[in-house]
Coordinates of C-alpha atoms in Angstrom, one line a residue:
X1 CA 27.2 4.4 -14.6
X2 CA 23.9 1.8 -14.0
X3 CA 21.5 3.3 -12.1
X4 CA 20.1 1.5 -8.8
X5 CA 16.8 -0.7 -9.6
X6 CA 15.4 -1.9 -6.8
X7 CA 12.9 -4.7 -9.2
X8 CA 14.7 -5.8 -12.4
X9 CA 12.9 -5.3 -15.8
X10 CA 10.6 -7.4 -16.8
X11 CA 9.1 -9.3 -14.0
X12 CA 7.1 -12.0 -14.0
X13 CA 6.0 -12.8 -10.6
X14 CA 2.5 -14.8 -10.7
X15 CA 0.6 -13.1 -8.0
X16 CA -3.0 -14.2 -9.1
X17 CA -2.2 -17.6 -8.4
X18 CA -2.2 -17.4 -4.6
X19 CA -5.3 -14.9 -4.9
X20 CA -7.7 -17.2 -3.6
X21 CA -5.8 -17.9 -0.3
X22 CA -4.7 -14.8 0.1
X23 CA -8.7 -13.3 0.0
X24 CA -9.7 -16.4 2.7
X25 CA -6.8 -14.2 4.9
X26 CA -7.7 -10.9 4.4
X27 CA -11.6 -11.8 4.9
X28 CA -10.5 -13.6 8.1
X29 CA -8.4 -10.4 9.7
X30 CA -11.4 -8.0 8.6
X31 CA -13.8 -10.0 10.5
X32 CA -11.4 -10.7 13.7
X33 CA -11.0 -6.5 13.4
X34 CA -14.6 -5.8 13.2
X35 CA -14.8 -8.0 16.3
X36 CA -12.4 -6.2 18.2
X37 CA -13.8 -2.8 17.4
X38 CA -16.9 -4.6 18.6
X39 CA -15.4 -6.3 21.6
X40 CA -12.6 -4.2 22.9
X41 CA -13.7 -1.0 21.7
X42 CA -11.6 2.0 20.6
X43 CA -10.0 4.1 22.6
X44 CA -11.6 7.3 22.1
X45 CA -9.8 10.1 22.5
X46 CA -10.7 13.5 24.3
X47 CA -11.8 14.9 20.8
X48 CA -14.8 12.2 20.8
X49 CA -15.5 11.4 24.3
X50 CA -15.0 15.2 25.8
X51 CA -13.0 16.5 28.0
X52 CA -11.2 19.7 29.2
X53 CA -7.9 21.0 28.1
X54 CA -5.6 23.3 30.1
X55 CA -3.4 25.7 28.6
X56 CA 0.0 26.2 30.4
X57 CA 3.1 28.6 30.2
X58 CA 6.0 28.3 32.1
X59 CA 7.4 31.9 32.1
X60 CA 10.7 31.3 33.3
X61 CA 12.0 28.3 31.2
X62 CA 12.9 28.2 28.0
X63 CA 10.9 24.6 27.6
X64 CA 7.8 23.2 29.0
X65 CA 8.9 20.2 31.3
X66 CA 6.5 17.9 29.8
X67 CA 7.7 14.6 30.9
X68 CA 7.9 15.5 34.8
X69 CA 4.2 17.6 33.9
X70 CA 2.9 14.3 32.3
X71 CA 3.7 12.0 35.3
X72 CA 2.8 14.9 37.7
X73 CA -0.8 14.9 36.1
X74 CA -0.9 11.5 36.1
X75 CA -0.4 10.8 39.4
X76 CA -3.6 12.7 40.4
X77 CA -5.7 9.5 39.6
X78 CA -8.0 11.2 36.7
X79 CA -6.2 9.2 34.1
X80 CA -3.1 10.0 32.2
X81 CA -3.0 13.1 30.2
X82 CA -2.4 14.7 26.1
X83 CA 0.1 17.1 26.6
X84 CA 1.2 18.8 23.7
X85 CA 3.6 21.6 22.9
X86 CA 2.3 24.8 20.7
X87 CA 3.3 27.8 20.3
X88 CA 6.6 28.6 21.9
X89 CA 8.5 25.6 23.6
X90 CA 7.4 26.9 27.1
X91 CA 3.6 26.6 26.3
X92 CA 1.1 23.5 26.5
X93 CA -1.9 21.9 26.6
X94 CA -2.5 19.8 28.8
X95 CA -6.5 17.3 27.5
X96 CA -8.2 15.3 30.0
X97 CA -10.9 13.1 29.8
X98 CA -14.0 14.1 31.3
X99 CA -14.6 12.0 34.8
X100 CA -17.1 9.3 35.4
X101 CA -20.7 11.1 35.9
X102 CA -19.6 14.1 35.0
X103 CA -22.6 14.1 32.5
X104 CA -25.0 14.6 35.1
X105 CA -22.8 16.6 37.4
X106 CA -21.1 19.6 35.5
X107 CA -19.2 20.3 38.6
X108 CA -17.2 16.7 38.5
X109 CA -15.2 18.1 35.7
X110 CA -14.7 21.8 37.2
X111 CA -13.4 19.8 40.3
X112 CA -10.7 17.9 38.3
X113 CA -9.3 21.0 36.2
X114 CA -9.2 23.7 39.9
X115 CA -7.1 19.8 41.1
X116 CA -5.0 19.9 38.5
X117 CA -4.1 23.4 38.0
X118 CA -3.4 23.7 41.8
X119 CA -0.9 21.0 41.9
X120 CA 0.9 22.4 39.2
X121 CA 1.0 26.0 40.3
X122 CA 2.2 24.0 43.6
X123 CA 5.5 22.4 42.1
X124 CA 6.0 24.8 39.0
X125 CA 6.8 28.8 40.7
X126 CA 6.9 30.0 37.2
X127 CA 3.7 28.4 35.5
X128 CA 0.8 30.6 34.2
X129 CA -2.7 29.3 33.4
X130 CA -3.8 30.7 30.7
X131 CA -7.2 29.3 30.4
X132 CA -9.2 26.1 31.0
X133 CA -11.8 24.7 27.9
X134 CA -14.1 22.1 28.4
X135 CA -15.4 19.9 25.5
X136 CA -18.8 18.3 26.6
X137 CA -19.3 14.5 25.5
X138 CA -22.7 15.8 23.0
X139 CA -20.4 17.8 21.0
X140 CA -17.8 15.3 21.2
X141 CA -20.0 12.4 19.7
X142 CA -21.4 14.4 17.1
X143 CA -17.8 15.7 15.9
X144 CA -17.1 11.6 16.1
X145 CA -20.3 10.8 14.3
X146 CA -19.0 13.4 11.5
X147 CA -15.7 12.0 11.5
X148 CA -16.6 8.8 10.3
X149 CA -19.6 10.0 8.0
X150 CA -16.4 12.0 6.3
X151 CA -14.8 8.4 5.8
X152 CA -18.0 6.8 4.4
X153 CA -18.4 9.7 2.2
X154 CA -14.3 9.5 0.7
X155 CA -14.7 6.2 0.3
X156 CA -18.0 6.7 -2.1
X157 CA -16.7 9.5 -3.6
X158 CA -13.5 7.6 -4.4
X159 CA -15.6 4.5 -5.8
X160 CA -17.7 6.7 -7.6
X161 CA -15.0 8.2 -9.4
X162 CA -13.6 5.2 -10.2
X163 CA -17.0 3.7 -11.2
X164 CA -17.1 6.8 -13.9
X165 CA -13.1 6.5 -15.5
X166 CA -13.3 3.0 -15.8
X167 CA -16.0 0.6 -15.2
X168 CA -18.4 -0.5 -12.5
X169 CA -16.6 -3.8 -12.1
X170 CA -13.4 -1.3 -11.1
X171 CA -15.7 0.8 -8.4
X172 CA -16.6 -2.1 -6.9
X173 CA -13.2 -3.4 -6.9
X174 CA -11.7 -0.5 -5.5
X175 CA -13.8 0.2 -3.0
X176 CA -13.5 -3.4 -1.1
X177 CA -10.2 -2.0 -1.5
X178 CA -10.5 1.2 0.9
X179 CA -13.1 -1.1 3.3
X180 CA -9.8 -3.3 3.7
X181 CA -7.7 -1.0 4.5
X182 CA -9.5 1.1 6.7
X183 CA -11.1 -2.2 8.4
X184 CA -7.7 -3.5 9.5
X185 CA -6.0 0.1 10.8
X186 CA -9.1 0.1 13.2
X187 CA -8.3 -3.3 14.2
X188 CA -4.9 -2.2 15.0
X189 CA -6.5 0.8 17.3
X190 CA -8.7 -2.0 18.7
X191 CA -6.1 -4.3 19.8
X192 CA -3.4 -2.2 20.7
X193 CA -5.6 0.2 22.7
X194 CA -3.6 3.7 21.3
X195 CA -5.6 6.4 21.8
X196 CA -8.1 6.9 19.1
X197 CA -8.7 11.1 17.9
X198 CA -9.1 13.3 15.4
X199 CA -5.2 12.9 14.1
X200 CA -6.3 9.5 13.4
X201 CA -9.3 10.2 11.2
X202 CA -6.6 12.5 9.2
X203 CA -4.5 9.2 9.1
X204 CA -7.6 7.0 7.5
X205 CA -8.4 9.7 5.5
X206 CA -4.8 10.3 4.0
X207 CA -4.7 6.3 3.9
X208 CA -7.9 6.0 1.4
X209 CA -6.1 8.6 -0.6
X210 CA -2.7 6.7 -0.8
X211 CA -4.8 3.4 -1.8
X212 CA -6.6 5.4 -4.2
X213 CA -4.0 6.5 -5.9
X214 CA -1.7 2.7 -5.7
X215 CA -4.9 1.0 -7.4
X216 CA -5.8 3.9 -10.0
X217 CA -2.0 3.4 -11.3
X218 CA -2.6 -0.3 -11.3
X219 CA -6.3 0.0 -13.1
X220 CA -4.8 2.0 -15.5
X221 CA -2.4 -0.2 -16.6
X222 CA -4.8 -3.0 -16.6
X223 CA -7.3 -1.1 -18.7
X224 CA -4.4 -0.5 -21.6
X225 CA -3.6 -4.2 -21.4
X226 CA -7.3 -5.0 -22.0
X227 CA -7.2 -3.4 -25.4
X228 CA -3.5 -4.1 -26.4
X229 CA -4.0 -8.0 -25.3
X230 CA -7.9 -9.2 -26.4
X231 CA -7.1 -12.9 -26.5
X232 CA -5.0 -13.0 -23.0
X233 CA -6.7 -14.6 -20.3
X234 CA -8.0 -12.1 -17.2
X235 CA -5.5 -13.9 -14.4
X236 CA -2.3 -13.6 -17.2
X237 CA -3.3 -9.9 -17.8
X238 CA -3.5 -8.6 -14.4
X239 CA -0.2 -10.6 -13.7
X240 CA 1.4 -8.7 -16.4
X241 CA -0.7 -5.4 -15.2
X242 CA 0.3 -6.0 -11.7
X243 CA 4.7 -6.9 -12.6
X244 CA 4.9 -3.5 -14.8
X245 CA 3.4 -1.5 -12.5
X246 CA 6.2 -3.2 -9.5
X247 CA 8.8 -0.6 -10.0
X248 CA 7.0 2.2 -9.3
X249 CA 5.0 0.8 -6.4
X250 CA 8.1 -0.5 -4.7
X251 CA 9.7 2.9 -4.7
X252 CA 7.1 4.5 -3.6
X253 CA 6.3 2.9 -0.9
X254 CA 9.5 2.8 0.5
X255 CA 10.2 6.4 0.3
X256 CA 7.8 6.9 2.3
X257 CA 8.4 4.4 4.6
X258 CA 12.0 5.6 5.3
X259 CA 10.2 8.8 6.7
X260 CA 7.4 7.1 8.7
X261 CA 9.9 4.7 10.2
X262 CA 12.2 7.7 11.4
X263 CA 8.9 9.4 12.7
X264 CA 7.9 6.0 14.6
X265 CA 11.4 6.3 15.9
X266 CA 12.2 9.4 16.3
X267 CA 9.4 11.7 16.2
X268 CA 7.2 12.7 19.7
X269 CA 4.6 10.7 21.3
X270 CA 1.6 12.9 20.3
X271 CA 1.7 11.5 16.7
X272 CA 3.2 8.3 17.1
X273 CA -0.4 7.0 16.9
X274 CA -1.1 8.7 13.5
X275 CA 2.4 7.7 12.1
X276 CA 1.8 4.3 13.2
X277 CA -1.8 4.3 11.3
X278 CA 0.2 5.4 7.6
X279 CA 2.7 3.1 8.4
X280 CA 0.4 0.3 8.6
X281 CA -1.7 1.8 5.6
X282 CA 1.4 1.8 3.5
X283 CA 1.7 -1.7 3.7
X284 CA -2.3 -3.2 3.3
X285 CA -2.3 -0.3 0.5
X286 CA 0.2 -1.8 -1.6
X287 CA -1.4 -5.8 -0.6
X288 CA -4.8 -4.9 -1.5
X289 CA -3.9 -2.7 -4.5
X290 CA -2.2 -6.2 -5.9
X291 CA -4.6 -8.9 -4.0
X292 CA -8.2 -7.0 -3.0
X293 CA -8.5 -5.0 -6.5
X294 CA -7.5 -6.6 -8.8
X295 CA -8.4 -10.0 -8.0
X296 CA -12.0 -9.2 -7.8
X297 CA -12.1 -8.5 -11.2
X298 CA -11.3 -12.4 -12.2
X299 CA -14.7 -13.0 -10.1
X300 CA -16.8 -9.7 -11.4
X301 CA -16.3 -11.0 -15.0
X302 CA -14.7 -8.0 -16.5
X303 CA -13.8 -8.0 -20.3
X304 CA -11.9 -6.7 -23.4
X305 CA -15.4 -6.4 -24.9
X306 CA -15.8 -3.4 -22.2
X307 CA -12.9 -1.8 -23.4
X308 CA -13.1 -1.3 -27.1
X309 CA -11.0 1.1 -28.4
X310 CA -13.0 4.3 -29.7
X311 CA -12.3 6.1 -32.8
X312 CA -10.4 9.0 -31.6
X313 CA -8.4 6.5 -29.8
X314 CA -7.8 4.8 -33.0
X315 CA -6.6 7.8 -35.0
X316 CA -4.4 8.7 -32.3
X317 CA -2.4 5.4 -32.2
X318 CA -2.2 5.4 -36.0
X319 CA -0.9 9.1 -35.4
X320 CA 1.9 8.2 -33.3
X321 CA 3.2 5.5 -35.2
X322 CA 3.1 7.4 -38.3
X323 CA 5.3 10.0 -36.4
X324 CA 7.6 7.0 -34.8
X325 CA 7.8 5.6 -38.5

């Protein structure tokens, strides 16, 4: 019986050859994204902008009615609301953002939560608040502020690491990479407005770690062909590099794809936003793994003279093929 292969053996797709246009597009959509973070803004969440959040249990039902709750709070006029389930199925939370000049007058926002919880003890007999929490916008732009310097951070740390395994021509490489990446899923928050919080740092931060791990597998195999292949030319190698490492990047992206896509489908509204954000990092991963890092490397100038086998190295192929022999 044949097993299923999704890419047959020995491929030899030339993907350096359309590496040039293929940079011109990706430079292109990071600037229009940096413009529409710039322009349009994000859509900052309750988590970076403040808020309060209301914790509700309905007593007497064995669910939270969240669909009727959400268009119940929504009709209020103080914007539409995060209601999420935790707990048991009859308990939620119910995050606001904090009203217009409610910076300068505390009692805006106590206003809007004694609104809110009113109506709903009006139209649900059987609800029980069990608290109200407020989130005030200093906190909430320092815990932003934090967010993204956690980003900056992964992102050095990752090129660092890189810089130290291979060479500094990989580092660099690598991290234009993760910039990317991370550059075009916030142009996708910017354009399509979804709401912007802290499951969505988790998302970039799980994205740079996917990409990491894509273009490490794809280094590697580009730093063994540097010593096996001296005399190949740089754009032949990382063809070759790029086609033995297509198996395995295939497959893995689309096992997980067949679980983000029945998430996007299937899954509830509260993380459709950070499913949507790995879904799209999924796919610039495995483009910039192939046409961001290892292109650069053509135009960096990197070498077989960088990669000299050392003597341990030596001894330990002449090992193995005394023991294949």
């Amino acid at each position: 019986m044949k097993l299923l292969k999704l890419v047959p053996d020995n491929t030899n797709i030339r993907f350096l050859r359309w590496r040039v246009p293929f940079y011109v597009v990706s430079l292109l959509l990071m600037a229009a994204s940096i413009t529409l973070v710039m322009t349009r803004g994000l859509n900052m969440g309750v988590d970076f902008v403040g808020g309060q959040m209301i914790r509700v249990t309905f007593t007497q039902s064995a669910a939270a009615p969240v669909g009727p709750l959400r268009e119940e709070v929504t009709a209020l006029g103080f914007g539409e609301p995060i209601i999420q389930q935790f707990g048991k199925p009859n308990e939620v939370s119910i995050r606001m953002k904090l009203p217009e000049g409610s910076d300068k007058d505390a009692g805006l926002a106590d206003a809007m939560a004694k609104r809110i919880t009113a109506d709903i003890k009006a139209k649900h007999a059987d609800v029980r608040i069990d608290g109200v929490d407020s989130v005030s916008g200093k906190v909430s732009k320092e815990l932003g502020w934090t967010a993204f310097q956690a980003l900056g951070l992964a992102a050095l740390a990752v090129a660092a690491y890189i810089w130290i395994r291979f060479e500094w021509q990989f580092g660099v490489g690598a991290l234009f990479a993760l910039v990317h990446d991370v550059t075009l899923t916030l142009g996708l928050f910017a354009i399509t407005q979804m709401e912007f919080d802290l499951n969505i740092v988790a998302a970039l931060l799980t994205l740079i770690g996917y990409s990491l791990n894509d273009t490490i597998v794809v280094y590697d195999r580009i730093r063994e062909n540097l010593k096996k292949y001296r005399k190949m030319p740089l754009p032949e190698l990382l063809d070759l590099s790029v086609n033995e490492t297509l198996a395995r990047t295939i497959v893995t992206s689309l096992s997980m794809l067949i679980t983000l896509v029945a998430l996007l489908l299937l899954g509830p509204n509260v993380i459709f936003g950070f499913t949507a954000a790995i879904t799209l990092g999924i796919f610039v991963g495995t483009y910039s793994s192939i046409y961001m890092a290892a292109p650069i490397l053509i135009w960096l100038k990197v070498t077989p003279k960088s990669f000299v086998p050392t003597e341990s190295e030596i001894d330990k192929q002449e090992r193995l093929a005394r023991e294949r022999g």
